[in-house]
Tab-separated table of C-alpha atoms (C1' of nucleotides) in Angstrom:
chain	number	residue	atom	x	y	z
A	1	MET	CA	23.060	3.860	35.262
A	2	ASN	CA	23.411	0.127	34.729
A	3	GLU	CA	23.996	-1.499	31.401
A	4	VAL	CA	21.035	-1.397	29.076
A	5	PRO	CA	19.965	-5.004	28.500
A	6	GLN	CA	19.399	-6.452	25.064
A	7	ILE	CA	15.841	-5.645	24.053
A	8	SER	CA	14.431	-7.495	21.070
A	9	ASN	CA	12.174	-6.022	18.434
A	10	SER	CA	8.993	-7.413	19.895
A	11	GLU	CA	10.020	-6.445	23.374
A	12	LEU	CA	10.729	-2.960	22.156
A	13	LYS	CA	7.121	-2.508	21.150
A	14	ILE	CA	6.163	-3.192	24.734
A	15	MET	CA	8.783	-0.815	26.055
A	16	LYS	CA	7.478	1.922	23.820
A	17	VAL	CA	4.035	1.596	25.303
A	18	LEU	CA	5.426	1.716	28.808
A	19	TRP	CA	7.579	4.705	28.004
A	20	LYS	CA	4.495	6.484	26.841
A	21	LYS	CA	2.312	5.581	29.772
A	22	ALA	CA	3.267	3.716	32.904
A	23	PRO	CA	2.298	1.980	35.057
A	24	ALA	CA	0.263	-0.198	32.772
A	25	THR	CA	-1.239	-3.651	33.019
A	26	ALA	CA	-0.906	-6.366	30.419
A	27	ASN	CA	-4.393	-5.468	29.307
A	28	ASP	CA	-3.563	-1.812	28.919
A	29	ILE	CA	-0.693	-2.806	26.713
A	30	MET	CA	-2.889	-5.178	24.795
A	31	ASP	CA	-5.240	-2.309	24.039
A	32	HIS	CA	-2.458	-0.074	22.850
A	33	LEU	CA	-0.953	-2.693	20.618
A	34	SER	CA	-4.085	-4.246	19.219
A	35	LYS	CA	-4.074	-1.637	16.487
A	36	SER	CA	-0.571	-2.325	15.277
A	37	THR	CA	-0.168	-6.038	15.991
A	38	ASP	CA	-2.380	-9.068	16.259
A	39	TRP	CA	-0.626	-10.545	19.216
A	40	LYS	CA	-2.530	-12.834	21.510
A	41	PRO	CA	-2.633	-11.795	25.157
A	42	THR	CA	-0.279	-14.593	26.113
A	43	THR	CA	2.325	-13.236	23.762
A	44	ILE	CA	2.293	-9.965	25.614
A	45	LYS	CA	2.557	-11.764	28.929
A	46	THR	CA	5.551	-13.686	27.675
A	47	LEU	CA	7.288	-10.553	26.514
A	48	LEU	CA	6.539	-8.822	29.791
A	49	SER	CA	8.006	-11.729	31.729
A	50	ARG	CA	11.131	-11.654	29.651
A	51	LEU	CA	11.523	-7.941	30.126
A	52	VAL	CA	11.146	-8.339	33.865
A	53	LYS	CA	13.768	-11.052	33.843
A	54	LYS	CA	16.136	-8.778	31.948
A	55	GLU	CA	15.358	-6.028	34.411
A	56	ALA	CA	14.234	-3.730	31.671
A	57	ILE	CA	10.954	-3.286	33.530
A	58	ASP	CA	9.454	-4.122	36.903
A	59	PHE	CA	5.955	-4.272	38.348
A	60	GLU	CA	3.869	-3.885	41.443
A	61	GLU	CA	1.006	-6.149	42.254
A	62	GLU	CA	-2.435	-5.008	43.264
A	63	ASN	CA	-5.382	-7.390	43.513
A	64	ARG	CA	-3.671	-10.097	41.547
A	65	THR	CA	-2.872	-7.703	38.737
A	66	TYR	CA	0.581	-6.503	37.803
A	67	TYR	CA	1.270	-2.869	37.074
A	68	TYR	CA	4.377	-2.646	34.943
A	69	TYR	CA	6.747	0.252	34.604
A	70	PRO	CA	10.078	0.722	32.838
A	71	LEU	CA	13.416	0.492	34.587
A	72	VAL	CA	15.378	1.300	31.469
A	73	LYS	CA	14.705	4.846	30.352
A	74	GLU	CA	13.951	5.629	26.755
A	75	LYS	CA	16.886	8.025	26.577
A	76	GLU	CA	19.229	5.361	27.804
A	77	TYR	CA	17.948	2.848	25.333
A	78	VAL	CA	18.086	5.229	22.408
A	79	LYS	CA	21.584	6.261	23.295
A	80	ALA	CA	22.741	2.673	23.613
A	81	GLU	CA	21.126	1.621	20.359
A	82	GLY	CA	22.513	4.598	18.532
A	83	THR	CA	25.997	3.916	19.752
A	84	SER	CA	25.714	0.279	18.853
A	85	PHE	CA	24.366	1.031	15.393
A	86	LEU	CA	27.055	3.606	14.811
A	87	LYS	CA	29.739	1.176	15.759
A	88	ARG	CA	28.363	-1.832	13.964
A	89	VAL	CA	27.592	-0.178	10.666
A	90	TYR	CA	29.905	2.807	10.499
A	91	GLY	CA	32.748	1.571	12.641
A	92	GLY	CA	31.987	4.454	14.984
A	93	ALA	CA	32.457	7.267	12.471
A	94	LEU	CA	29.744	9.648	13.578
A	95	THR	CA	30.332	12.318	10.988
A	96	VAL	CA	30.318	9.835	8.172
A	97	MET	CA	27.073	8.446	9.414
A	98	ILE	CA	25.344	11.757	9.747
A	99	ALA	CA	26.677	12.960	6.414
A	100	ASN	CA	25.358	9.805	4.864
A	101	PHE	CA	21.900	10.276	6.310
A	102	LEU	CA	21.863	13.890	5.306
A	103	GLU	CA	22.766	12.992	1.766
A	104	THR	CA	20.546	10.018	1.175
A	105	GLU	CA	17.367	11.012	2.948
A	106	GLU	CA	14.759	13.601	2.225
A	107	LEU	CA	14.840	16.767	4.283
A	108	SER	CA	12.556	19.763	4.128
A	109	ASP	CA	13.969	23.277	4.235
A	110	GLU	CA	12.643	23.580	7.748
A	111	ASP	CA	14.459	20.445	8.798
A	112	ILE	CA	17.629	21.800	7.333
A	113	ASP	CA	17.294	25.080	9.188
A	114	GLU	CA	16.599	23.295	12.418
A	115	LEU	CA	19.689	21.186	12.073
A	116	LYS	CA	21.816	24.166	11.202
A	117	THR	CA	20.618	25.901	14.297
A	118	ILE	CA	21.653	22.953	16.380
A	119	LEU	CA	25.050	22.905	14.729
A	120	ASN	CA	25.564	26.574	15.379
A	121	LYS	CA	24.660	26.255	19.007
A	122	LYS	CA	26.974	23.320	19.304
A	123	LYS	CA	29.858	25.331	17.922
A	124	GLU	CA	29.405	28.343	20.128
A	125	ARG	CA	29.704	26.373	23.271
B	1	MET	CA	18.175	-3.814	-6.694
B	2	ASN	CA	16.777	-6.749	-4.771
B	3	GLU	CA	15.934	-6.709	-1.124
B	4	VAL	CA	18.934	-6.677	1.155
B	5	PRO	CA	18.849	-9.921	3.134
B	6	GLN	CA	19.162	-10.076	6.881
B	7	ILE	CA	22.840	-10.095	7.749
B	8	SER	CA	23.796	-11.023	11.296
B	9	ASN	CA	26.571	-9.454	13.322
B	10	SER	CA	29.050	-12.222	12.685
B	11	GLU	CA	28.165	-12.374	9.048
B	12	LEU	CA	28.650	-8.646	8.802
B	13	LYS	CA	32.269	-8.998	9.806
B	14	ILE	CA	32.747	-11.249	6.805
B	15	MET	CA	30.932	-8.851	4.518
B	16	LYS	CA	33.155	-6.030	5.640
B	17	VAL	CA	36.225	-7.955	4.605
B	18	LEU	CA	34.739	-8.741	1.223
B	19	TRP	CA	33.670	-5.155	0.703
B	20	LYS	CA	37.226	-4.130	1.296
B	21	LYS	CA	38.832	-6.718	-0.912
B	22	ALA	CA	37.143	-9.239	-3.169
B	23	PRO	CA	37.404	-11.856	-4.429
B	24	ALA	CA	38.774	-13.530	-1.360
B	25	THR	CA	39.110	-17.096	-0.180
B	26	ALA	CA	38.108	-18.377	3.209
B	27	ASN	CA	41.768	-18.272	4.138
B	28	ASP	CA	42.148	-14.677	3.052
B	29	ILE	CA	39.243	-13.824	5.268
B	30	MET	CA	40.682	-15.844	8.084
B	31	ASP	CA	43.859	-13.787	7.874
B	32	HIS	CA	41.996	-10.529	7.931
B	33	LEU	CA	39.878	-11.510	10.874
B	34	SER	CA	42.443	-13.311	12.965
B	35	LYS	CA	43.426	-10.007	14.503
B	36	SER	CA	39.963	-9.060	15.653
B	37	THR	CA	38.362	-12.435	16.370
B	38	ASP	CA	39.474	-15.876	17.408
B	39	TRP	CA	37.174	-17.741	15.110
B	40	LYS	CA	38.109	-21.192	13.974
B	41	PRO	CA	38.334	-21.687	10.206
B	42	THR	CA	35.145	-23.726	10.211
B	43	THR	CA	33.268	-20.847	11.720
B	44	ILE	CA	34.225	-18.699	8.787
B	45	LYS	CA	33.191	-21.428	6.374
B	46	THR	CA	29.843	-21.705	8.046
B	47	LEU	CA	29.264	-17.983	7.854
B	48	LEU	CA	30.304	-17.933	4.220
B	49	SER	CA	27.875	-20.730	3.421
B	50	ARG	CA	25.066	-18.900	5.134
B	51	LEU	CA	25.849	-15.717	3.262
B	52	VAL	CA	25.831	-17.605	-0.021
B	53	LYS	CA	22.489	-19.122	0.856
B	54	LYS	CA	21.079	-15.703	1.597
B	55	GLU	CA	22.533	-14.470	-1.655
B	56	ALA	CA	24.507	-11.782	0.065
B	57	ILE	CA	27.633	-13.142	-1.614
B	58	ASP	CA	28.559	-15.618	-4.314
B	59	PHE	CA	31.741	-17.409	-5.362
B	60	GLU	CA	33.662	-18.892	-8.222
B	61	GLU	CA	35.610	-22.071	-7.939
B	62	GLU	CA	39.150	-22.539	-9.087
B	63	ASN	CA	41.196	-25.607	-8.235
B	64	ARG	CA	38.821	-26.687	-5.509
B	65	THR	CA	39.027	-23.297	-3.838
B	66	TYR	CA	36.192	-20.802	-3.670
B	67	TYR	CA	36.721	-17.160	-4.403
B	68	TYR	CA	33.971	-15.192	-2.748
B	69	TYR	CA	32.659	-11.775	-3.662
B	70	PRO	CA	29.759	-9.673	-2.413
B	71	LEU	CA	26.428	-9.501	-4.161
B	72	VAL	CA	25.003	-6.999	-1.715
B	73	LYS	CA	26.832	-3.710	-1.981
B	74	GLU	CA	27.990	-1.894	1.107
B	75	LYS	CA	25.969	1.171	0.174
B	76	GLU	CA	22.830	-0.897	-0.104
B	77	TYR	CA	23.426	-2.543	3.210
B	78	VAL	CA	24.203	0.680	5.009
B	79	LYS	CA	21.144	2.317	3.567
B	80	ALA	CA	18.915	-0.579	4.567
B	81	GLU	CA	20.332	-0.756	8.069
B	82	GLY	CA	20.016	2.954	8.535
B	83	THR	CA	16.429	2.971	7.447
B	84	SER	CA	15.644	0.048	9.681
B	85	PHE	CA	17.360	1.606	12.673
B	86	LEU	CA	15.641	4.895	12.054
B	87	LYS	CA	12.269	3.222	11.941
B	88	ARG	CA	12.787	0.873	14.833
B	89	VAL	CA	14.237	3.340	17.284
B	90	TYR	CA	12.932	6.710	16.150
B	91	GLY	CA	9.710	5.693	14.474
B	92	GLY	CA	11.154	7.048	11.247
B	93	ALA	CA	11.708	10.611	12.440
B	94	LEU	CA	14.952	11.435	10.691
B	95	THR	CA	15.328	14.930	12.010
B	96	VAL	CA	14.765	13.838	15.562
B	97	MET	CA	17.379	11.195	15.155
B	98	ILE	CA	20.002	13.442	13.690
B	99	ALA	CA	19.277	16.165	16.197
B	100	ASN	CA	19.707	13.611	18.924
B	101	PHE	CA	23.056	12.439	17.642
B	102	LEU	CA	24.214	15.981	17.167
B	103	GLU	CA	23.306	16.817	20.713
B	104	THR	CA	24.576	13.782	22.539
B	105	GLU	CA	27.811	13.064	20.704
B	106	GLU	CA	31.070	14.894	20.443
B	107	LEU	CA	31.797	16.850	17.293
B	108	SER	CA	34.838	18.878	16.367
B	109	ASP	CA	34.479	22.298	14.781
B	110	GLU	CA	35.609	20.796	11.500
B	111	ASP	CA	32.924	18.152	11.677
B	112	ILE	CA	30.369	20.829	12.294
B	113	ASP	CA	31.516	22.859	9.329
B	114	GLU	CA	31.464	19.834	7.106
B	115	LEU	CA	27.932	19.027	8.071
B	116	LYS	CA	26.827	22.588	7.558
B	117	THR	CA	28.282	22.526	4.085
B	118	ILE	CA	26.292	19.432	3.285
B	119	LEU	CA	23.159	21.052	4.595
B	120	ASN	CA	23.714	24.145	2.521
B	121	LYS	CA	24.240	22.162	-0.636
B	122	LYS	CA	21.167	20.186	0.135
B	123	LYS	CA	19.074	23.309	0.413
B	124	GLU	CA	20.252	24.931	-2.792
B	125	ARG	CA	19.150	22.040	-4.896
C	1	DA	C1'	-21.124	-23.489	47.381
C	2	DT	C1'	-20.122	-24.338	42.729
C	3	DA	C1'	-19.054	-22.851	38.014
C	4	DT	C1'	-16.705	-19.681	35.362
C	5	DA	C1'	-13.644	-16.170	34.099
C	6	DT	C1'	-9.133	-14.191	34.641
C	7	DA	C1'	-4.267	-13.300	35.646
C	8	DG	C1'	0.091	-14.933	35.774
C	9	DA	C1'	3.368	-19.172	35.429
C	10	DT	C1'	4.947	-22.874	32.886
C	11	DT	C1'	5.743	-25.241	28.732
C	12	DA	C1'	6.250	-25.354	23.676
C	13	DC	C1'	8.276	-25.131	19.381
C	14	DA	C1'	10.406	-23.516	15.155
C	15	DC	C1'	13.809	-20.507	13.290
C	16	DG	C1'	18.104	-17.590	13.368
C	17	DT	C1'	22.624	-17.107	15.251
C	18	DG	C1'	27.258	-17.979	17.315
C	19	DT	C1'	30.415	-21.171	17.202
C	20	DA	C1'	32.322	-25.213	16.080
C	21	DG	C1'	33.353	-30.632	15.157
C	22	DT	C1'	33.128	-34.341	11.824
C	23	DT	C1'	33.023	-36.314	7.272
C	24	DG	C1'	34.172	-36.971	2.566
C	25	DA	C1'	36.648	-36.134	-1.472
C	26	DA	C1'	40.408	-34.394	-3.905
C	27	DA	C1'	45.132	-32.812	-4.128
C	28	DA	C1'	49.716	-33.064	-2.664
C	29	DA	C1'	53.408	-35.366	-0.486
C	30	DA	C1'	56.012	-39.361	0.578
D	1	DT	C1'	50.350	-45.995	-4.537
D	2	DT	C1'	49.499	-45.139	0.081
D	3	DT	C1'	49.437	-41.311	3.448
D	4	DT	C1'	48.545	-36.858	4.670
D	5	DT	C1'	46.787	-32.442	4.018
D	6	DT	C1'	43.237	-29.364	2.655
D	7	DC	C1'	38.859	-27.764	1.100
D	8	DA	C1'	34.021	-27.573	1.404
D	9	DA	C1'	29.703	-30.033	3.043
D	10	DC	C1'	27.145	-31.738	6.642
D	11	DT	C1'	25.960	-32.092	11.393
D	12	DA	C1'	25.704	-30.168	16.075
D	13	DC	C1'	24.096	-27.746	19.823
D	14	DA	C1'	22.877	-24.040	23.017
D	15	DC	C1'	20.752	-19.650	23.352
D	16	DG	C1'	17.604	-15.781	21.915
D	17	DT	C1'	13.350	-14.632	19.726
D	18	DG	C1'	8.578	-14.722	17.906
D	19	DT	C1'	4.606	-16.468	18.962
D	20	DA	C1'	1.646	-18.903	21.391
D	21	DA	C1'	-1.173	-22.983	24.233
D	22	DT	C1'	-1.945	-24.999	28.576
D	23	DC	C1'	-1.970	-25.125	33.539
D	24	DT	C1'	-2.982	-23.298	38.097
D	25	DA	C1'	-4.768	-20.442	41.509
D	26	DT	C1'	-7.777	-16.940	42.682
D	27	DA	C1'	-11.758	-13.869	42.086
D	28	DT	C1'	-16.330	-13.353	40.553
D	29	DA	C1'	-20.837	-14.608	39.151
D	30	DT	C1'	-24.709	-17.754	39.820
DNA sequence: ATATATAGATTACACGTGTAGTTGAAAAAA
DNA sequence: TTTTTTCAACTACACGTGTAATCTATATAT
């Protein structure tokens, strides 16, 4: 479990596609992202190259085409980002952070029940 | 309630000092931060200037010295960052995010009780 | 066999950021 | 009054990022 490299916002969009479906070619990714961005194909190539360099992804070649797949797992990334956010904004105070989200955001009754269930399970153990 | 400007990591350290105690001079800030960073005074000046430009802070002059104070409130910043993090990493799924934090981080029994209390209050309303 | 399309590699370029050094003007000290 | 200190302003400079355009080599179509 190596360090999770820094992944920029644009790069993250690529990662998300690969986490959903890999291996994928640059064109596959282009298709996925054409709805939400208007990136040119070269932009995607650039981002892919940078991600390879950072060892966030890797690829295998077949007939002059690269099939990319993630090296960094989504779980790892999410964990790392969460920890970093927690530290940067809340100085690491998890409870404060969660309390803050609970208080300032909208939650349905179902959401609330779900979270309570998790809390209960957590306590038992 | 204007938009919260982009505040970088280094700038955030300055903001945190000002949120704790304002108005403050560059030297005051230097003192506060000398324990946790080894920034040169000019670095702090630069960051202060950038924050003024972004209208995250402002200042009043007295005897050729600037007394800085925040324009962006901590609450506003924290809210904005939280929302942005939530969207970027979790696609906006608050419950998923909280559930994830609850599951992967350590929580004391007291923490758990506190959070449950918040949830209960939330539901009543 | 030659022209064209295609994939990846290389180059580009502006803007934000981290981190200062230098300059200029005013205040304080000598 | 001349020197020194002290602010803030201006300049610097490398690196990451967002976003491509161009180049090069191969594959494909004619």
